[in-house]
Every structure is written in C-alpha cells, then in structure tokens.
Amino acid sequence: MQGREQWATKLGFILAAVGSAVGLGNIWRFSYVLGEGGGFAFLIAYIICIFLIGLPVLLAEITVGRKGQSDAIGSFEKIAPGKWWKIGGVLGVLSGSLILSFYGVIAGWVFYYVFSYLSGSAGGVAEGGYGDYFGGFIGGTVGPVFWQVLFMAIVVGVVYFGVKKGIELANRMFMPLLALLVVILAIYGLTMDGAGEAMNFMFSPDFGQLGNMEVWGMAIGQAFFTLSLGMGAMITYASYLPKETKLPSAAGTVVTLDTLFAIFAGLMIFPIVFTFGLDPAAGPELIFITLPEAFGQWGTGGTIFGIFFFFLVGIAALSSAISLLEVGVSWAMRRLDWSRKKAALTAGAIITAFGIPSALSQGGPLSQPIFGYSFLDLIDTITDQYTLALGGMITALFVGWGWNKIEVLRETGLQDTTIGAIWIWFLRIVAPVGIFYIVANNFYNMFIASEESMSYLIIQMINYFL
Ligand code: PHE
C-alpha cells in the first residue's frame, strides 16, 4: 500500500474543515431558522448548543479520524476492532452521501441565480414576481437537473485531484474569498435603513422563546449541520492529519470561524429583509424569493449585490460539498481498493443520480409526495433530524465510554487537564442526553403530536404502495 495522503500544512486542514463547516447551512439554513426561531432567542439557544454539544462532538470526531488514519468507518474499526461502534461510521458515510445528493440540488439553484443575475434575467423580474420566477425554475425538468449536474461535476473535479492538489488548494483559494465577501456585504448591510431593526432582531434580549422546545430542536439540528457533524466529514478530513497537530485548538478555530461566519451572514441578510419590509420568517425560500424581491426593488445596486451574494453562497456550498463527497470516496478507496480517480467519478455519479429525483421533486415531474414529503424534503428530514444526530451521538459515546480515557486524552493532548476531564464528561453525558432529547422530540412531533400522526402516516404508506 502506498502512503496515505496528508494535508500539506496544518493551515490546509483548518481551511478545509472551515470550508466544510461554512456552507449553505450558514447562509441559507441559518438565516431561515434564525428568522423562524424569532431571532435572538434562537441565536442564544444555537450558541449554547454549539459550545456545549457541537464543539465537544467536533473534537471527538477529529480525534477519531486522526487516531484511526482511515475513512469514517475504517477509523472506528482500527481503534476498536470487531466492535459495534463502527455503526457510527456507517451512519456517517450513508448520511454524508444522502445529504450530498440534495445539497447538490440546492447548490445548483444557487449557481443558476448567479448566472441569471449576471445575464440580467433575474434582475428584470417584476415586483412580487420572484415566487413564480423561483417556482418556475425549480419546477422545471431540464433546468434544475442541469445546474445540479454542473455543480456536482465541479465537486468531483476537485476531489479527483486529491487531498493536497484538489481539496486543500481549492479551500486555500475559496476561504479568503468567502471571508472577504461576507465582511464587505455585511458592512454594506449595516449601512442600510433596516440595519437597526436587524440588530434588534438578532441581538436584543428576548428570552421568552427559550422555553420553546422547538427552538432548541432547531438549534441543535443547526449546530450539527453547520459543523458538518455526524456525517463522517470531519473524521475523514482529520484522518489526513499528521500526528503532531494540536487538535483542541483546531476544533476551537473551526467552531469560532463557523459561528462568526453565520453571524456575519445574518448581518448581511436581515438589514435587507427589514429595509424592504419583508418577512424574516419566510422559511427556506428566504434567500431564493424574499431577498431577490429586495434586490429587485433596489435596482442596479441590488443586481450587483445579488451577483456577489449568490456567488458567495455558491462557493461556500462548493467547499462543503467537496467534504461530503470525500467521505464516500475515502471509504471506497480503502474498502473497494479503488484508485482516487475511479472512486471520485463513481461515487460522484451515483450520488448525482440519486439526487435527480430530489431535483425533480419541487414541482417537476417527480413531485408526487411520499409519506407527505417531497423527495428532497424526505431525504433532508431523515438525515437532518435523525441519522446525523445518531451518528454524532455514537461518536460521542464511543469517545466518552468505549475508548480508553487515558488514550483519548493523550491523543488530543489534553491529558491531566481540567478541560480534558470536562470534555470527557460532556461526551459521556451532556451531548448524548441533549442529542437523545432532541431526536425523541423530533420523533414525537413527527409521528405522534402532529396532524400527520403515525396512524395517518401508515394509511398514507399503504396508499402509496397500492
Ligand atoms: N456544514 C455544511 C453547511 O453548513 C454542510 C455540511 C454538512 C457539509 C456535513 C459537510 C458535511 O452547509
């Protein structure tokens, strides 16, 4: 076997991990869950989840990957041969690939918007017309698939060239560009009339909503998604790290930069929403319909902002998608003994093909709901609300209970430290209990409390197969 690939520098790893973390989650998803969760209360719940659950689990994943020096499944196998813990890795590879299948679809929409702002077609839509404009595009047949495939081809292209020459190099270019763009756009946002209201919405204390479990459910789901946890991505990236790297500082840097990026994204988006009197709780369509409405009313300035805005979102999505593909590629290279090129092309093709039903499910020919969900929403819900969290929980339990504590702490460089002791207990109790509570809550809301209760779903299921 030839030597395993490695990052050229520690900075390369950090940039790639930040690239994985910063994505659609920080802009598209963060802004709409923040809007739906009522602003400040959500932000507090989110920051608590990030530091109490996200950071400990991130450090656990990085530790597993670096120690295992293998893909998401192989790393568990190496550290605990013959044990069931590798299910954490299996869930990771599955969820990573499933998420990429629809992530590529949404990223395709983003790239379509860049193109349409550049070509002038998006800027020329009449007031109030963006709902139809967006609906018309995603409900088409050729358009959504074309942009999805194009996006996925770029992702495959980067992964094809390997850890150093593909992934590391791409992130070295993308990350500074992203930071620059988000800061400029946020500063611009802060000069707009609605900036005060936006600041109020995001930062003025209102603790009422903190009693609302749904806000916590959204917060922890967001924390997992935005930190790329539970999907094998961080395990895989960390497995290309040499032994010397200090893991806690790397994890801290990734969490801090990811959180800052989300806050800046909020500062760029909400001033626009409030300046133009739009609804911050518009949901997933916030960046695709609500914001373009604002760009439209704002004229040429809006078109220019729109170009840079969607370009920023597109690049952020690209660096995340790269890490998602690498999860499956890394697995196939070891397990099936494929070359990187073959693994990248094959895994990329399978995941893209599996994403096509998602691309066609938003008003297109495959819109027939399955158990009440569109295909895209179904895959999104299964991964987001369940497999992700379970994968993360298994990793936390493994590092907390399943693996020798002294060895774990030696591996992270936290032996004989208070932080190390606290971290282990967070992994043993706080993270699993928190995750379990939220998953149970999601389950309850979905199957028992909602109108679409279990019995309703069963009837639908039967109807579906008849
Ligand atoms: N963290 C990415 C985002 O915020 C999504 C992602 C999840 C990427 C899992 C890789 C792995 O968009």
Short mmCIF file of C-alpha atoms and ligand atoms in Angstrom, two decimals:
data_model
loop_
_atom_site.label_atom_id
_atom_site.label_comp_id
_atom_site.label_asym_id
_atom_site.label_seq_id
_atom_site.Cartn_x
_atom_site.Cartn_y
_atom_site.Cartn_z
CA MET A 1 0.00 0.00 0.00
CA GLN A 2 1.38 3.43 -0.83
CA GLY A 3 1.43 6.11 1.89
CA ARG A 4 -1.85 7.67 2.83
CA GLU A 5 -2.46 11.17 1.59
CA GLN A 6 -1.92 14.07 4.00
CA TRP A 7 -2.52 17.79 4.20
CA ALA A 8 0.49 19.82 3.16
CA THR A 9 0.11 22.08 6.20
CA LYS A 10 -1.96 22.33 9.37
CA LEU A 11 -3.49 25.50 7.99
CA GLY A 12 -4.58 23.46 5.00
CA PHE A 13 -6.58 21.19 7.27
CA ILE A 14 -8.13 24.08 9.18
CA LEU A 15 -9.13 25.86 5.98
CA ALA A 16 -10.64 22.67 4.59
CA ALA A 17 -12.52 21.97 7.83
CA VAL A 18 -13.80 25.54 7.90
CA GLY A 19 -14.69 25.12 4.24
CA SER A 20 -16.70 22.05 5.13
CA ALA A 21 -18.41 23.78 8.02
CA VAL A 22 -19.20 27.05 6.27
CA GLY A 23 -21.80 26.31 3.64
CA LEU A 24 -25.45 26.58 2.75
CA GLY A 25 -26.00 25.90 6.43
CA ASN A 26 -24.52 29.24 7.47
CA ILE A 27 -26.38 31.36 4.98
CA TRP A 28 -29.46 29.70 3.56
CA ARG A 29 -30.31 27.50 6.53
CA PHE A 30 -29.02 29.69 9.38
CA SER A 31 -30.88 32.76 8.15
CA TYR A 32 -34.20 30.99 7.80
CA VAL A 33 -34.07 29.09 11.07
CA LEU A 34 -32.98 32.28 12.81
CA GLY A 35 -35.94 34.01 11.21
CA GLU A 36 -38.38 31.26 12.12
CA GLY A 37 -36.93 30.86 15.61
CA GLY A 38 -37.60 34.51 16.40
CA GLY A 39 -34.07 35.95 16.14
CA PHE A 40 -32.31 36.48 19.45
CA ALA A 41 -33.79 33.52 21.36
CA PHE A 42 -32.72 31.17 18.60
CA LEU A 43 -29.26 32.72 18.49
CA ILE A 44 -28.76 32.10 22.21
CA ALA A 45 -30.02 28.52 22.01
CA TYR A 46 -27.82 27.96 18.98
CA ILE A 47 -24.67 29.32 20.60
CA ILE A 48 -25.30 27.20 23.69
CA CYS A 49 -25.72 24.08 21.55
CA ILE A 50 -22.63 24.92 19.52
CA PHE A 51 -20.39 25.17 22.56
CA LEU A 52 -21.92 22.51 24.81
CA ILE A 53 -22.58 19.86 22.20
CA GLY A 54 -21.09 20.88 18.86
CA LEU A 55 -17.57 21.65 20.00
CA PRO A 56 -17.15 18.51 22.15
CA VAL A 57 -18.50 16.27 19.39
CA LEU A 58 -16.36 18.00 16.77
CA LEU A 59 -13.25 17.39 18.86
CA ALA A 60 -14.35 13.76 19.31
CA GLU A 61 -14.72 13.29 15.55
CA ILE A 62 -11.37 14.90 14.83
CA THR A 63 -9.74 12.69 17.44
CA VAL A 64 -11.25 9.52 15.99
CA GLY A 65 -10.12 10.44 12.47
CA ARG A 66 -6.58 11.44 13.38
CA LYS A 67 -6.06 8.36 15.52
CA GLY A 68 -7.68 6.00 13.03
CA GLN A 69 -5.86 7.38 9.96
CA SER A 70 -8.63 5.90 7.87
CA ASP A 71 -12.06 6.77 6.48
CA ALA A 72 -15.14 7.24 8.66
CA ILE A 73 -15.82 3.52 9.04
CA GLY A 74 -12.21 2.35 8.94
CA SER A 75 -11.20 4.72 11.73
CA PHE A 76 -13.67 3.15 14.16
CA GLU A 77 -12.60 -0.31 13.08
CA LYS A 78 -8.96 0.46 13.65
CA ILE A 79 -9.43 1.90 17.11
CA ALA A 80 -11.97 -0.67 18.27
CA PRO A 81 -11.61 -3.73 16.02
CA GLY A 82 -14.58 -6.03 15.82
CA LYS A 83 -16.83 -3.75 17.87
CA TRP A 84 -20.20 -2.31 17.00
CA TRP A 85 -19.01 1.29 17.28
CA LYS A 86 -18.30 1.40 13.58
CA ILE A 87 -22.03 1.84 13.07
CA GLY A 88 -21.28 5.48 13.85
CA GLY A 89 -19.08 5.50 10.74
CA VAL A 90 -21.58 3.57 8.65
CA LEU A 91 -24.26 6.14 9.50
CA GLY A 92 -21.74 8.83 8.64
CA VAL A 93 -20.97 7.50 5.18
CA LEU A 94 -24.66 6.99 4.46
CA SER A 95 -25.83 10.36 5.71
CA GLY A 96 -22.91 12.17 4.10
CA SER A 97 -23.77 10.72 0.71
CA LEU A 98 -27.53 11.22 1.12
CA ILE A 99 -27.06 14.81 2.17
CA LEU A 100 -24.80 15.48 -0.77
CA SER A 101 -27.50 14.17 -3.11
CA PHE A 102 -29.88 17.02 -2.27
CA TYR A 103 -27.20 19.54 -1.24
CA GLY A 104 -26.08 19.46 -4.87
CA VAL A 105 -29.62 20.28 -5.98
CA ILE A 106 -29.91 23.34 -3.77
CA ALA A 107 -26.40 24.46 -4.66
CA GLY A 108 -27.44 24.10 -8.31
CA TRP A 109 -30.26 26.60 -7.71
CA VAL A 110 -27.70 28.98 -6.24
CA PHE A 111 -25.47 28.71 -9.29
CA TYR A 112 -28.49 29.28 -11.51
CA TYR A 113 -29.14 32.52 -9.63
CA VAL A 114 -25.53 33.67 -10.14
CA PHE A 115 -25.94 33.04 -13.82
CA SER A 116 -29.33 34.76 -14.01
CA TYR A 117 -28.14 37.83 -12.16
CA LEU A 118 -25.17 38.03 -14.49
CA SER A 119 -27.30 37.57 -17.59
CA GLY A 120 -29.82 40.14 -16.35
CA SER A 121 -32.82 37.82 -16.33
CA ALA A 122 -33.13 37.69 -12.53
CA GLY A 123 -32.80 41.45 -12.20
CA GLY A 124 -35.65 42.07 -14.63
CA VAL A 125 -38.45 40.26 -12.79
CA ALA A 126 -41.47 42.44 -11.91
CA GLU A 127 -42.23 43.28 -8.29
CA GLY A 128 -43.88 40.40 -6.49
CA GLY A 129 -42.83 38.04 -9.27
CA TYR A 130 -39.98 36.15 -7.62
CA GLY A 131 -42.18 33.46 -6.15
CA ASP A 132 -43.25 32.48 -9.66
CA TYR A 133 -39.77 33.00 -11.01
CA PHE A 134 -38.23 30.63 -8.48
CA GLY A 135 -41.15 28.20 -8.59
CA GLY A 136 -40.96 28.13 -12.37
CA PHE A 137 -37.28 27.29 -12.31
CA ILE A 138 -37.26 24.59 -9.63
CA GLY A 139 -40.46 23.11 -11.04
CA GLY A 140 -38.86 22.61 -14.45
CA THR A 141 -37.34 19.42 -15.77
CA VAL A 142 -34.11 20.31 -17.52
CA GLY A 143 -33.05 23.38 -15.54
CA PRO A 144 -32.73 22.00 -12.02
CA VAL A 145 -31.00 18.83 -13.20
CA PHE A 146 -28.63 20.73 -15.48
CA TRP A 147 -27.43 23.02 -12.68
CA GLN A 148 -27.23 20.17 -10.19
CA VAL A 149 -25.08 18.10 -12.54
CA LEU A 150 -22.86 21.06 -13.34
CA PHE A 151 -22.30 21.75 -9.66
CA MET A 152 -21.58 18.10 -8.93
CA ALA A 153 -19.12 17.95 -11.82
CA ILE A 154 -17.07 20.74 -10.22
CA VAL A 155 -17.18 18.92 -6.86
CA VAL A 156 -15.99 15.69 -8.46
CA GLY A 157 -13.31 17.61 -10.35
CA VAL A 158 -11.79 18.93 -7.12
CA VAL A 159 -11.94 15.64 -5.22
CA TYR A 160 -10.42 13.86 -8.24
CA PHE A 161 -7.15 15.73 -7.74
CA GLY A 162 -6.71 14.53 -4.19
CA VAL A 163 -6.20 15.92 -0.74
CA LYS A 164 -3.33 18.33 -1.42
CA LYS A 165 -3.76 19.28 -5.04
CA GLY A 166 -7.55 19.27 -5.05
CA ILE A 167 -9.20 19.84 -1.70
CA GLU A 168 -6.50 21.82 0.06
CA LEU A 169 -5.74 24.03 -2.91
CA ALA A 170 -9.41 24.80 -3.57
CA ASN A 171 -10.02 25.77 0.03
CA ARG A 172 -6.90 27.94 0.11
CA MET A 173 -8.45 30.00 -2.64
CA PHE A 174 -12.06 29.87 -1.50
CA MET A 175 -11.81 30.65 2.20
CA PRO A 176 -10.13 34.07 1.99
CA LEU A 177 -12.53 34.97 -0.80
CA LEU A 178 -15.53 33.97 1.30
CA ALA A 179 -14.32 35.91 4.33
CA LEU A 180 -13.74 39.00 2.22
CA LEU A 181 -17.12 38.83 0.52
CA VAL A 182 -19.16 38.21 3.67
CA VAL A 183 -17.45 41.06 5.53
CA ILE A 184 -17.97 43.51 2.68
CA LEU A 185 -21.61 42.54 2.20
CA ALA A 186 -22.28 42.66 5.95
CA ILE A 187 -20.72 46.11 6.25
CA TYR A 188 -22.86 47.21 3.36
CA GLY A 189 -25.93 45.73 5.04
CA LEU A 190 -25.18 47.67 8.19
CA THR A 191 -25.38 50.96 6.29
CA MET A 192 -28.96 50.25 5.19
CA ASP A 193 -32.06 51.75 6.82
CA GLY A 194 -33.20 48.43 8.23
CA ALA A 195 -29.88 47.78 10.00
CA GLY A 196 -31.17 48.95 13.38
CA GLU A 197 -34.18 46.68 13.19
CA ALA A 198 -31.97 43.80 12.11
CA MET A 199 -29.61 44.33 15.03
CA ASN A 200 -32.61 44.45 17.29
CA PHE A 201 -33.97 41.24 15.84
CA MET A 202 -30.68 39.39 16.26
CA PHE A 203 -29.29 40.84 19.46
CA SER A 204 -31.92 42.46 21.66
CA PRO A 205 -32.64 40.15 24.57
CA ASP A 206 -35.95 38.36 24.50
CA PHE A 207 -35.81 35.17 26.47
CA GLY A 208 -39.46 34.23 26.10
CA GLN A 209 -38.90 31.80 23.26
CA LEU A 210 -36.19 29.93 25.16
CA GLY A 211 -38.88 27.87 26.83
CA ASN A 212 -40.00 26.66 23.44
CA MET A 213 -38.62 23.19 22.77
CA GLU A 214 -38.99 23.63 19.07
CA VAL A 215 -36.45 26.44 19.14
CA TRP A 216 -34.00 24.11 20.90
CA GLY A 217 -34.69 21.35 18.41
CA MET A 218 -33.93 23.71 15.55
CA ALA A 219 -30.85 25.00 17.34
CA ILE A 220 -29.23 21.63 17.87
CA GLY A 221 -30.10 20.45 14.39
CA GLN A 222 -28.50 23.60 13.04
CA ALA A 223 -25.43 23.14 15.26
CA PHE A 224 -24.85 19.64 13.89
CA PHE A 225 -25.46 20.57 10.31
CA THR A 226 -23.35 23.69 10.31
CA LEU A 227 -20.37 21.97 11.96
CA SER A 228 -20.63 19.07 9.49
CA LEU A 229 -21.04 16.64 12.36
CA GLY A 230 -22.40 13.12 12.29
CA MET A 231 -21.55 12.71 8.61
CA GLY A 232 -18.06 11.37 8.69
CA ALA A 233 -16.74 14.53 7.06
CA MET A 234 -14.67 15.75 9.97
CA ILE A 235 -13.45 12.21 10.74
CA THR A 236 -12.32 11.83 7.16
CA TYR A 237 -10.60 15.22 6.97
CA ALA A 238 -8.87 14.66 10.31
CA SER A 239 -7.55 11.31 9.12
CA TYR A 240 -5.23 13.20 6.75
CA LEU A 241 -3.61 14.98 9.69
CA PRO A 242 -0.14 14.09 10.87
CA LYS A 243 0.32 13.02 14.47
CA GLU A 244 1.75 16.28 15.77
CA THR A 245 -1.19 18.58 15.17
CA LYS A 246 -2.85 20.08 18.24
CA LEU A 247 -6.46 19.07 17.98
CA PRO A 248 -8.30 21.22 20.56
CA SER A 249 -7.09 24.48 19.07
CA ALA A 250 -8.02 23.30 15.58
CA ALA A 251 -11.54 22.39 16.73
CA GLY A 252 -11.90 25.71 18.55
CA THR A 253 -10.81 27.63 15.46
CA VAL A 254 -13.28 25.81 13.23
CA VAL A 255 -16.19 26.42 15.61
CA THR A 256 -15.32 30.08 16.12
CA LEU A 257 -14.92 30.87 12.43
CA ASP A 258 -18.08 28.98 11.51
CA THR A 259 -20.13 30.84 14.12
CA LEU A 260 -18.68 34.21 13.14
CA PHE A 261 -19.47 33.46 9.54
CA ALA A 262 -23.10 32.70 10.36
CA ILE A 263 -23.45 35.91 12.36
CA PHE A 264 -21.95 37.95 9.53
CA ALA A 265 -24.33 36.24 7.14
CA GLY A 266 -27.19 37.35 9.38
CA LEU A 267 -25.84 40.90 9.35
CA MET A 268 -25.76 40.81 5.58
CA ILE A 269 -29.25 39.36 5.12
CA PHE A 270 -31.53 40.81 7.79
CA PRO A 271 -30.86 44.51 7.17
CA ILE A 272 -32.09 43.90 3.62
CA VAL A 273 -35.13 41.99 4.86
CA PHE A 274 -36.11 44.81 7.22
CA THR A 275 -35.21 47.66 4.89
CA PHE A 276 -37.69 46.32 2.38
CA GLY A 277 -40.32 45.35 4.93
CA LEU A 278 -40.12 41.62 4.18
CA ASP A 279 -40.85 38.65 6.41
CA PRO A 280 -37.84 37.31 8.32
CA ALA A 281 -39.72 34.06 8.98
CA ALA A 282 -40.25 33.25 5.31
CA GLY A 283 -38.57 29.84 5.69
CA PRO A 284 -36.36 28.01 3.20
CA GLU A 285 -37.35 30.36 0.41
CA LEU A 286 -35.82 33.33 2.25
CA ILE A 287 -32.74 33.63 0.06
CA PHE A 288 -34.42 32.50 -3.13
CA ILE A 289 -37.57 34.61 -3.12
CA THR A 290 -37.53 37.13 -0.30
CA LEU A 291 -34.06 38.52 -0.90
CA PRO A 292 -34.36 38.70 -4.68
CA GLU A 293 -37.57 40.70 -4.11
CA ALA A 294 -35.45 43.17 -2.17
CA PHE A 295 -32.68 43.18 -4.77
CA GLY A 296 -35.32 43.86 -7.42
CA GLN A 297 -36.80 46.88 -5.65
CA TRP A 298 -33.33 48.23 -5.09
CA GLY A 299 -32.45 48.34 -8.82
CA THR A 300 -28.94 48.11 -10.25
CA GLY A 301 -27.35 48.11 -6.79
CA GLY A 302 -29.50 45.11 -5.99
CA THR A 303 -28.41 43.26 -9.09
CA ILE A 304 -24.76 43.79 -8.23
CA PHE A 305 -25.36 42.76 -4.63
CA GLY A 306 -27.23 39.73 -5.94
CA ILE A 307 -24.32 38.62 -8.10
CA PHE A 308 -21.85 38.78 -5.25
CA PHE A 309 -24.31 37.34 -2.76
CA PHE A 310 -25.11 34.22 -4.76
CA PHE A 311 -21.51 33.79 -5.78
CA LEU A 312 -20.60 33.77 -2.08
CA VAL A 313 -23.28 31.21 -1.28
CA GLY A 314 -22.21 29.07 -4.25
CA ILE A 315 -18.55 28.94 -3.22
CA ALA A 316 -19.49 28.19 0.38
CA ALA A 317 -21.67 25.32 -0.85
CA LEU A 318 -18.89 24.02 -3.07
CA SER A 319 -16.32 23.66 -0.29
CA SER A 320 -18.90 21.84 1.86
CA ALA A 321 -19.97 19.51 -0.91
CA ILE A 322 -16.32 18.62 -1.52
CA SER A 323 -16.04 17.37 2.05
CA LEU A 324 -19.25 15.37 1.71
CA LEU A 325 -18.03 13.60 -1.42
CA GLU A 326 -14.67 12.88 0.19
CA VAL A 327 -16.44 10.80 2.88
CA GLY A 328 -17.62 8.20 0.36
CA VAL A 329 -14.53 8.46 -1.83
CA SER A 330 -12.21 7.82 1.08
CA TRP A 331 -14.28 4.80 2.08
CA ALA A 332 -14.34 3.36 -1.45
CA MET A 333 -10.59 3.80 -1.86
CA ARG A 334 -9.90 1.68 1.19
CA ARG A 335 -12.74 -0.79 1.18
CA LEU A 336 -13.03 -1.44 -2.54
CA ASP A 337 -9.39 -0.71 -3.20
CA TRP A 338 -10.27 1.78 -5.93
CA SER A 339 -7.96 4.49 -7.18
CA ARG A 340 -8.93 8.01 -6.14
CA LYS A 341 -9.93 8.87 -9.67
CA LYS A 342 -12.22 5.89 -10.04
CA ALA A 343 -13.72 6.47 -6.58
CA ALA A 344 -14.37 10.16 -7.23
CA LEU A 345 -16.00 9.54 -10.60
CA THR A 346 -18.10 6.59 -9.47
CA ALA A 347 -19.24 7.93 -6.12
CA GLY A 348 -19.91 11.32 -7.73
CA ALA A 349 -22.01 9.71 -10.47
CA ILE A 350 -24.05 7.58 -8.06
CA ILE A 351 -24.75 10.44 -5.68
CA THR A 352 -25.65 12.78 -8.52
CA ALA A 353 -28.02 10.20 -9.98
CA PHE A 354 -29.64 9.72 -6.61
CA GLY A 355 -30.08 13.49 -6.36
CA ILE A 356 -32.04 13.71 -9.61
CA PRO A 357 -35.35 12.66 -8.00
CA SER A 358 -34.80 15.47 -5.49
CA ALA A 359 -34.14 17.92 -8.30
CA LEU A 360 -37.39 16.90 -9.98
CA SER A 361 -39.50 16.85 -6.83
CA GLN A 362 -40.09 20.57 -6.36
CA GLY A 363 -42.93 20.98 -8.81
CA GLY A 364 -41.26 18.97 -11.56
CA PRO A 365 -42.31 15.54 -12.86
CA LEU A 366 -41.48 13.67 -9.63
CA SER A 367 -43.44 15.87 -7.27
CA GLN A 368 -45.72 13.12 -6.03
CA PRO A 369 -45.38 13.30 -2.24
CA ILE A 370 -44.01 10.31 -0.37
CA PHE A 371 -45.47 9.98 3.13
CA GLY A 372 -46.47 13.63 2.80
CA TYR A 373 -42.99 14.87 1.86
CA SER A 374 -41.38 15.78 -1.41
CA PHE A 375 -38.44 13.50 -2.17
CA LEU A 376 -35.98 16.27 -1.34
CA ASP A 377 -37.66 17.06 1.97
CA LEU A 378 -37.88 13.39 2.84
CA ILE A 379 -34.14 12.83 2.45
CA ASP A 380 -33.46 16.12 4.19
CA THR A 381 -35.67 15.21 7.15
CA ILE A 382 -34.32 11.68 7.55
CA THR A 383 -30.72 12.89 7.60
CA ASP A 384 -31.13 16.21 9.37
CA GLN A 385 -33.39 15.10 12.13
CA TYR A 386 -32.24 11.53 12.69
CA THR A 387 -29.20 9.89 11.13
CA LEU A 388 -26.95 12.90 11.61
CA ALA A 389 -27.69 13.19 15.27
CA LEU A 390 -27.46 9.45 15.84
CA GLY A 391 -24.09 9.28 14.10
CA GLY A 392 -22.83 12.13 16.26
CA MET A 393 -24.22 10.50 19.38
CA ILE A 394 -22.45 7.23 18.67
CA THR A 395 -19.16 9.07 18.19
CA ALA A 396 -19.67 10.93 21.49
CA LEU A 397 -20.50 7.70 23.33
CA PHE A 398 -17.58 5.91 21.74
CA VAL A 399 -15.01 8.52 22.71
CA GLY A 400 -16.65 9.06 26.12
CA TRP A 401 -17.23 5.45 27.15
CA GLY A 402 -15.97 2.99 24.57
CA TRP A 403 -12.39 4.07 24.19
CA ASN A 404 -9.76 4.13 26.90
CA LYS A 405 -9.90 7.54 28.53
CA ILE A 406 -6.17 7.91 29.06
CA GLU A 407 -5.52 7.11 25.43
CA VAL A 408 -8.20 9.54 24.25
CA LEU A 409 -6.75 12.36 26.29
CA ARG A 410 -3.22 11.56 25.18
CA GLU A 411 -4.38 11.62 21.57
CA THR A 412 -5.93 15.09 21.91
CA GLY A 413 -3.08 16.40 24.06
CA LEU A 414 -5.45 17.06 26.96
CA GLN A 415 -4.04 14.56 29.45
CA ASP A 416 -4.08 15.77 33.07
CA THR A 417 -6.02 18.89 32.22
CA THR A 418 -9.29 20.09 33.68
CA ILE A 419 -10.57 20.85 30.20
CA GLY A 420 -9.88 17.25 29.20
CA ALA A 421 -11.82 15.91 32.18
CA ILE A 422 -14.74 18.24 31.49
CA TRP A 423 -14.72 17.33 27.81
CA ILE A 424 -14.96 13.61 28.57
CA TRP A 425 -17.98 14.19 30.78
CA PHE A 426 -19.61 16.30 28.14
CA LEU A 427 -19.19 13.42 25.73
CA ARG A 428 -20.38 10.89 28.28
CA ILE A 429 -23.49 12.67 29.50
CA VAL A 430 -24.30 16.15 28.21
CA ALA A 431 -24.01 15.56 24.47
CA PRO A 432 -25.78 12.16 24.36
CA VAL A 433 -28.61 13.31 26.64
CA GLY A 434 -29.04 16.53 24.68
CA ILE A 435 -29.00 14.72 21.36
CA PHE A 436 -31.32 11.99 22.55
CA TYR A 437 -33.79 14.52 23.89
CA ILE A 438 -33.89 16.38 20.62
CA VAL A 439 -34.20 13.28 18.46
CA ALA A 440 -37.00 11.99 20.67
CA ASN A 441 -38.66 15.36 20.40
CA ASN A 442 -38.41 15.35 16.61
CA PHE A 443 -39.83 11.87 16.59
CA TYR A 444 -42.69 12.87 18.85
CA ASN A 445 -43.53 15.93 16.77
CA MET A 446 -43.40 13.99 13.57
CA PHE A 447 -45.20 10.79 14.50
CA ILE A 448 -47.36 11.47 17.49
CA ALA A 449 -48.22 15.10 18.09
CA SER A 450 -48.71 16.35 14.56
CA GLU A 451 -51.76 16.02 12.41
CA GLU A 452 -49.66 13.69 10.37
CA SER A 453 -49.55 11.24 13.23
CA MET A 454 -48.30 7.68 12.98
CA SER A 455 -51.69 6.32 12.06
CA TYR A 456 -52.07 8.93 9.36
CA LEU A 457 -48.64 8.06 8.01
CA ILE A 458 -49.41 4.37 7.97
CA ILE A 459 -52.55 4.98 5.95
CA GLN A 460 -50.54 7.12 3.57
CA MET A 461 -47.88 4.48 3.32
CA ILE A 462 -50.45 1.88 2.41
CA ASN A 463 -51.99 4.21 -0.15
CA TYR A 464 -48.61 4.84 -1.60
CA PHE A 465 -47.89 1.21 -2.28
CA LEU A 466 -51.38 0.34 -3.55
N1 PHE B 1 -21.66 22.28 7.23
C1 PHE B 1 -22.18 22.44 5.90
C2 PHE B 1 -23.06 23.65 5.85
O1 PHE B 1 -23.20 24.36 6.82
C3 PHE B 1 -22.97 21.27 5.46
C4 PHE B 1 -22.24 20.02 5.57
C5 PHE B 1 -22.69 19.06 6.37
C6 PHE B 1 -21.05 19.81 4.91
C7 PHE B 1 -21.99 17.91 6.54
C8 PHE B 1 -20.35 18.66 5.07
C9 PHE B 1 -20.81 17.70 5.88
O2 PHE B 1 -23.63 23.93 4.83
#
